[in-house]
Coordinates of C-alpha atoms in Angstrom, one line a residue:
M1 CA -17.0 189.0 51.9
I2 CA -14.0 190.1 49.9
G3 CA -12.6 188.3 46.8
A4 CA -8.8 187.9 47.4
V5 CA -6.1 187.3 44.8
D6 CA -2.5 186.5 45.5
I7 CA -0.2 186.6 42.4
G8 CA 3.3 185.1 42.6
G9 CA 5.9 184.0 40.1
T10 CA 5.0 180.3 40.4
K11 CA 1.4 180.2 41.5
I12 CA -1.8 182.3 41.7
A13 CA -4.2 181.8 44.7
V14 CA -7.7 183.0 44.8
G15 CA -10.1 183.0 47.8
L16 CA -13.0 184.4 49.6
V17 CA -12.3 186.2 53.0
D18 CA -15.0 187.1 55.5
D19 CA -15.0 190.1 57.8
G20 CA -13.3 188.2 60.6
G21 CA -10.3 187.5 58.4
R22 CA -11.1 183.9 57.7
V23 CA -10.5 182.3 54.3
V24 CA -13.7 180.4 53.5
R25 CA -12.8 179.2 50.0
R26 CA -9.4 178.8 48.4
A27 CA -8.2 177.7 44.9
E28 CA -4.8 177.7 43.2
A29 CA -3.3 177.4 39.8
P30 CA 0.2 177.6 38.4
T31 CA 1.0 181.1 37.2
E32 CA 2.6 180.1 33.8
A33 CA 3.7 183.7 33.3
E34 CA 5.3 182.9 30.0
R35 CA 1.8 182.2 28.5
G36 CA 1.0 185.9 28.9
Y37 CA -1.1 188.2 31.1
P38 CA -4.5 187.4 29.4
V39 CA -4.1 183.8 30.3
G40 CA -3.3 184.7 33.9
L41 CA -6.3 187.0 34.1
E42 CA -8.6 184.3 32.7
K43 CA -7.4 181.9 35.4
I44 CA -8.1 184.4 38.1
T45 CA -11.5 185.2 36.8
K46 CA -12.5 181.5 36.4
M47 CA -11.2 180.6 39.9
L48 CA -13.0 183.5 41.5
R49 CA -16.3 182.9 39.7
G50 CA -16.0 179.2 40.7
A51 CA -15.6 180.1 44.3
L52 CA -18.6 182.4 44.2
R53 CA -20.7 179.7 42.5
E54 CA -19.7 176.9 44.9
T55 CA -20.4 179.0 48.0
G56 CA -23.3 181.1 46.8
A57 CA -21.6 184.0 48.4
A58 CA -21.6 187.6 47.3
I59 CA -18.5 189.9 47.5
R60 CA -18.3 193.7 47.8
G61 CA -14.9 194.0 46.3
I62 CA -11.6 192.4 45.2
G63 CA -8.2 192.8 46.8
I64 CA -5.0 191.8 45.0
G65 CA -1.6 191.2 46.5
S66 CA 1.5 190.6 44.3
T67 CA 5.2 190.4 44.6
G68 CA 7.4 192.8 42.6
M69 CA 7.4 196.5 41.9
L70 CA 3.9 198.0 41.3
D71 CA 2.0 201.2 41.5
P72 CA -0.8 200.6 44.1
I73 CA -2.7 203.7 43.1
R74 CA -3.0 202.7 39.4
G75 CA -3.0 199.0 40.3
Q76 CA -0.4 198.0 37.7
W77 CA 2.9 196.3 37.6
L78 CA 6.1 198.3 36.9
D79 CA 9.3 196.2 36.7
V80 CA 8.5 192.5 37.3
D81 CA 11.2 190.1 36.1
F82 CA 9.3 187.1 37.3
L83 CA 6.2 188.0 35.2
P84 CA 7.7 188.8 31.8
G85 CA 5.4 190.7 29.5
W86 CA 3.0 191.6 32.4
E87 CA 4.6 195.0 32.9
H88 CA 2.1 197.9 33.0
Q89 CA -0.9 195.6 33.0
S90 CA -3.6 196.5 35.6
P91 CA -5.4 193.6 37.1
M92 CA -7.1 196.1 39.4
E93 CA -8.8 197.7 36.5
D94 CA -9.4 194.5 34.6
L95 CA -11.0 192.6 37.5
S96 CA -13.0 195.7 38.5
R97 CA -14.5 195.8 35.0
E98 CA -15.0 192.0 34.8
F99 CA -17.0 191.8 38.1
G100 CA -18.5 195.3 38.3
L101 CA -16.8 196.0 41.7
R102 CA -14.1 198.2 43.1
A103 CA -10.7 196.5 43.4
A104 CA -7.4 197.4 45.2
M105 CA -3.9 196.2 44.6
E106 CA -0.9 196.2 47.0
N107 CA 2.6 194.7 47.1
D108 CA 2.3 191.4 48.9
G109 CA 4.6 192.6 51.7
D110 CA 2.3 195.5 52.4
A111 CA -0.7 193.2 52.2
G112 CA 0.8 190.8 54.6
A113 CA 1.6 193.7 57.0
L114 CA -2.1 194.7 57.0
A115 CA -3.2 191.2 57.6
E116 CA -0.9 190.7 60.6
A117 CA -1.7 194.2 61.9
Y118 CA -5.5 193.7 61.9
W119 CA -6.0 189.9 62.3
G120 CA -2.7 188.5 63.3
A121 CA 0.3 188.9 65.7
G122 CA 0.3 192.7 65.4
K123 CA -3.4 193.1 66.3
G124 CA -3.9 195.9 68.9
K125 CA -0.5 197.4 68.3
S126 CA -0.1 201.1 67.2
R127 CA 3.2 200.7 65.5
M128 CA 4.0 197.4 63.7
V129 CA 6.8 196.4 61.2
Y130 CA 6.2 193.1 59.3
V131 CA 9.2 191.3 57.9
T132 CA 8.8 188.1 55.8
I133 CA 11.9 186.0 55.2
G134 CA 12.0 183.4 52.5
T135 CA 14.0 183.2 49.3
G136 CA 14.2 186.9 49.6
I137 CA 13.1 189.4 52.3
G138 CA 10.0 191.7 52.1
G139 CA 7.7 193.4 54.5
G140 CA 5.6 196.4 55.3
I141 CA 5.0 199.1 58.0
V142 CA 1.7 199.9 59.7
L143 CA 1.5 203.0 61.9
D144 CA -1.6 203.9 63.9
G145 CA -3.6 201.6 61.7
Y146 CA -2.4 203.0 58.4
L147 CA -0.1 201.5 55.9
Y148 CA 3.1 203.6 55.6
R149 CA 3.7 204.6 51.9
G150 CA 6.6 206.2 50.3
V151 CA 6.5 209.0 47.7
E152 CA 3.7 208.6 45.2
G153 CA 2.3 205.7 47.1
S154 CA 5.4 203.6 46.6
H155 CA 6.2 200.5 48.7
P156 CA 9.3 200.9 50.9
E157 CA 11.5 197.9 50.4
I158 CA 12.5 197.3 54.0
G159 CA 14.0 194.0 53.1
H160 CA 16.6 195.5 50.8
H161 CA 19.2 196.4 53.3
V162 CA 22.7 196.0 51.8
M163 CA 23.5 192.8 53.7
E164 CA 23.1 189.0 53.1
A165 CA 20.2 187.8 55.3
S166 CA 17.9 185.7 53.1
G167 CA 17.5 182.0 52.7
R168 CA 19.3 182.2 49.3
S169 CA 22.3 184.0 50.9
M170 CA 22.5 181.3 53.6
E171 CA 22.5 178.6 50.9
K172 CA 25.2 180.4 49.0
W173 CA 27.5 180.8 52.0
Y174 CA 27.1 177.1 53.0
M175 CA 27.9 175.9 49.5
E176 CA 30.9 178.1 49.3
N177 CA 32.3 177.2 52.7
C178 CA 31.3 173.6 53.3
P179 CA 33.7 171.2 51.4
A180 CA 32.0 169.3 48.7
Q181 CA 32.9 165.9 50.1
D182 CA 31.2 166.9 53.4
R183 CA 27.9 167.3 51.6
N184 CA 28.5 164.5 49.1
G185 CA 28.5 167.0 46.3
K186 CA 24.8 167.8 46.9
V187 CA 23.1 171.2 46.7
V188 CA 21.6 172.0 50.1
T189 CA 18.5 174.2 50.7
A190 CA 18.0 176.6 53.6
R191 CA 15.6 174.1 55.1
G192 CA 18.2 171.3 54.7
I193 CA 20.8 173.5 56.4
C194 CA 18.5 174.0 59.4
E195 CA 17.9 170.3 59.6
L196 CA 21.7 169.6 59.5
A197 CA 22.3 172.3 62.2
R198 CA 19.8 170.5 64.5
K199 CA 21.9 167.3 64.0
G200 CA 25.0 169.1 65.0
D201 CA 26.7 169.7 61.6
E202 CA 29.3 172.4 62.3
F203 CA 29.2 174.2 58.9
A204 CA 25.3 174.3 59.1
K205 CA 25.5 175.6 62.6
Q206 CA 27.9 178.4 61.4
A207 CA 25.5 179.2 58.5
V208 CA 22.6 179.5 60.9
E209 CA 24.6 181.6 63.3
R210 CA 25.6 183.9 60.4
E211 CA 22.0 184.1 59.3
G212 CA 20.8 185.1 62.8
T213 CA 23.5 187.8 62.9
Y214 CA 22.5 189.4 59.7
L215 CA 18.8 189.2 60.5
G216 CA 19.5 190.7 63.9
L217 CA 21.4 193.6 62.3
G218 CA 18.6 194.3 59.9
L219 CA 16.0 194.2 62.7
A220 CA 18.2 196.4 64.9
N221 CA 18.2 198.9 62.1
L222 CA 14.4 198.9 61.8
I223 CA 14.1 199.3 65.6
G224 CA 16.5 202.2 65.5
M225 CA 14.5 203.9 62.8
F226 CA 10.9 203.2 63.9
V227 CA 11.0 201.9 67.5
P228 CA 7.8 199.9 66.9
D229 CA 5.6 198.2 69.4
V230 CA 6.2 194.9 67.6
I231 CA 8.2 193.4 64.7
V232 CA 6.3 190.4 63.2
L233 CA 8.4 187.8 61.5
G234 CA 6.9 185.6 58.8
G235 CA 7.9 183.6 55.7
G236 CA 9.3 180.1 55.2
M237 CA 12.6 180.8 57.0
M238 CA 10.7 181.4 60.2
Q239 CA 9.6 177.8 60.3
S240 CA 13.0 177.3 62.0
A241 CA 12.8 180.5 64.1
D242 CA 14.0 178.7 67.2
L243 CA 17.4 178.4 65.6
Y244 CA 17.8 182.2 64.9
L245 CA 15.9 184.0 67.7
G246 CA 18.6 183.7 70.3
R247 CA 21.2 185.3 68.1
I248 CA 18.7 187.9 66.7
H249 CA 18.0 189.1 70.3
E250 CA 21.7 189.1 71.1
V251 CA 22.5 191.3 68.1
I252 CA 19.6 193.7 68.8
R253 CA 20.7 194.2 72.4
G254 CA 24.2 195.1 71.3
G255 CA 23.1 197.2 68.3
C256 CA 20.4 199.4 69.7
R257 CA 22.0 201.6 72.3
F258 CA 20.0 204.8 71.9
V259 CA 16.4 203.6 71.7
P260 CA 14.4 201.5 74.1
A261 CA 14.8 198.3 72.1
E262 CA 13.6 196.1 74.9
K263 CA 10.1 197.7 74.4
T264 CA 9.9 196.3 70.9
E265 CA 8.4 192.8 70.9
I266 CA 9.7 190.3 68.3
A267 CA 6.7 188.1 67.4
L268 CA 6.1 185.3 64.9
A269 CA 3.4 185.8 62.3
S270 CA 0.3 183.9 63.1
L271 CA -1.7 183.6 59.8
A272 CA 0.4 180.9 58.2
E273 CA -0.4 179.8 54.6
N274 CA -3.5 182.1 54.3
A275 CA -1.6 185.2 55.2
N276 CA -1.3 186.4 51.6
L277 CA -5.0 185.9 50.8
I278 CA -6.0 187.6 54.0
G279 CA -3.6 190.4 53.2
A280 CA -5.1 190.9 49.8
A281 CA -8.6 191.2 51.3
M282 CA -7.3 193.6 53.9
A283 CA -5.7 195.7 51.1
W284 CA -9.2 196.3 49.8
R285 CA -10.7 197.1 53.2
H286 CA -7.8 199.4 54.0
R287 CA -8.2 201.3 50.7
Y288 CA -11.9 201.7 50.6
E289 CA -13.0 201.6 54.2
H290 CA -10.0 202.7 56.4
E291 CA -8.1 205.2 54.2
A292 CA -11.3 206.6 52.8
A293 CA -12.7 207.2 56.3
G294 CA -9.4 208.8 57.4

């Protein structure tokens, strides 16, 4: 098995993942980043040791996935606003030393891409782009079984197109355009907007249509650049995928005139809530088994 660690701004998850991509033990704790990196590292260590003790399992390595800018080669964070004071710390080195095992660290978008490529909706595809859409947008690219890296191993931010396509941008548009009296002065979340759209609310339907348009433009750009076998869509916003997919396909058809866009499948991610832990484990396997062999 592989020990897996998923580090986010609000919570840290730890688990054990077997060679079939199954999470056999999972534990979570609030990140509490303001208490400092040593406290966070202690939480990870305790949860991982607890999982090993409870299962009697042995692990051969530790994989780490984290949001934010990081150096995957050195295994350290760079600029991470949501983890103040954690900059330039290396959980890869610290956990390796603590457990006497090799560790690997990747941006969680890249880790999720590896998970879907090997054990999810992208399995068996040579060219896969993974896009996760939630509060923001992230993702990763896997070509012929290898994670695509930028210069010096950097993570390409495919979600940072200069357009408004995240859940937060949909909320902003709705709040700015829907009269306050029509929403009783309430702040409405992206999930709430989707629920209102299903009930026929006109402003919510416009917000969803706009979201589908911008997502379609972003995906059309990715198809034009990479012409992948499949684009896998994950993240919280895709829980309402049926509201967006029609418009997404329409925009792709109109925006990809010079590549065979019809050959690119648009699929929904299949690993659900365990995707990040599975991705963290796959980050280790990719680094020490796949890349090393290549």
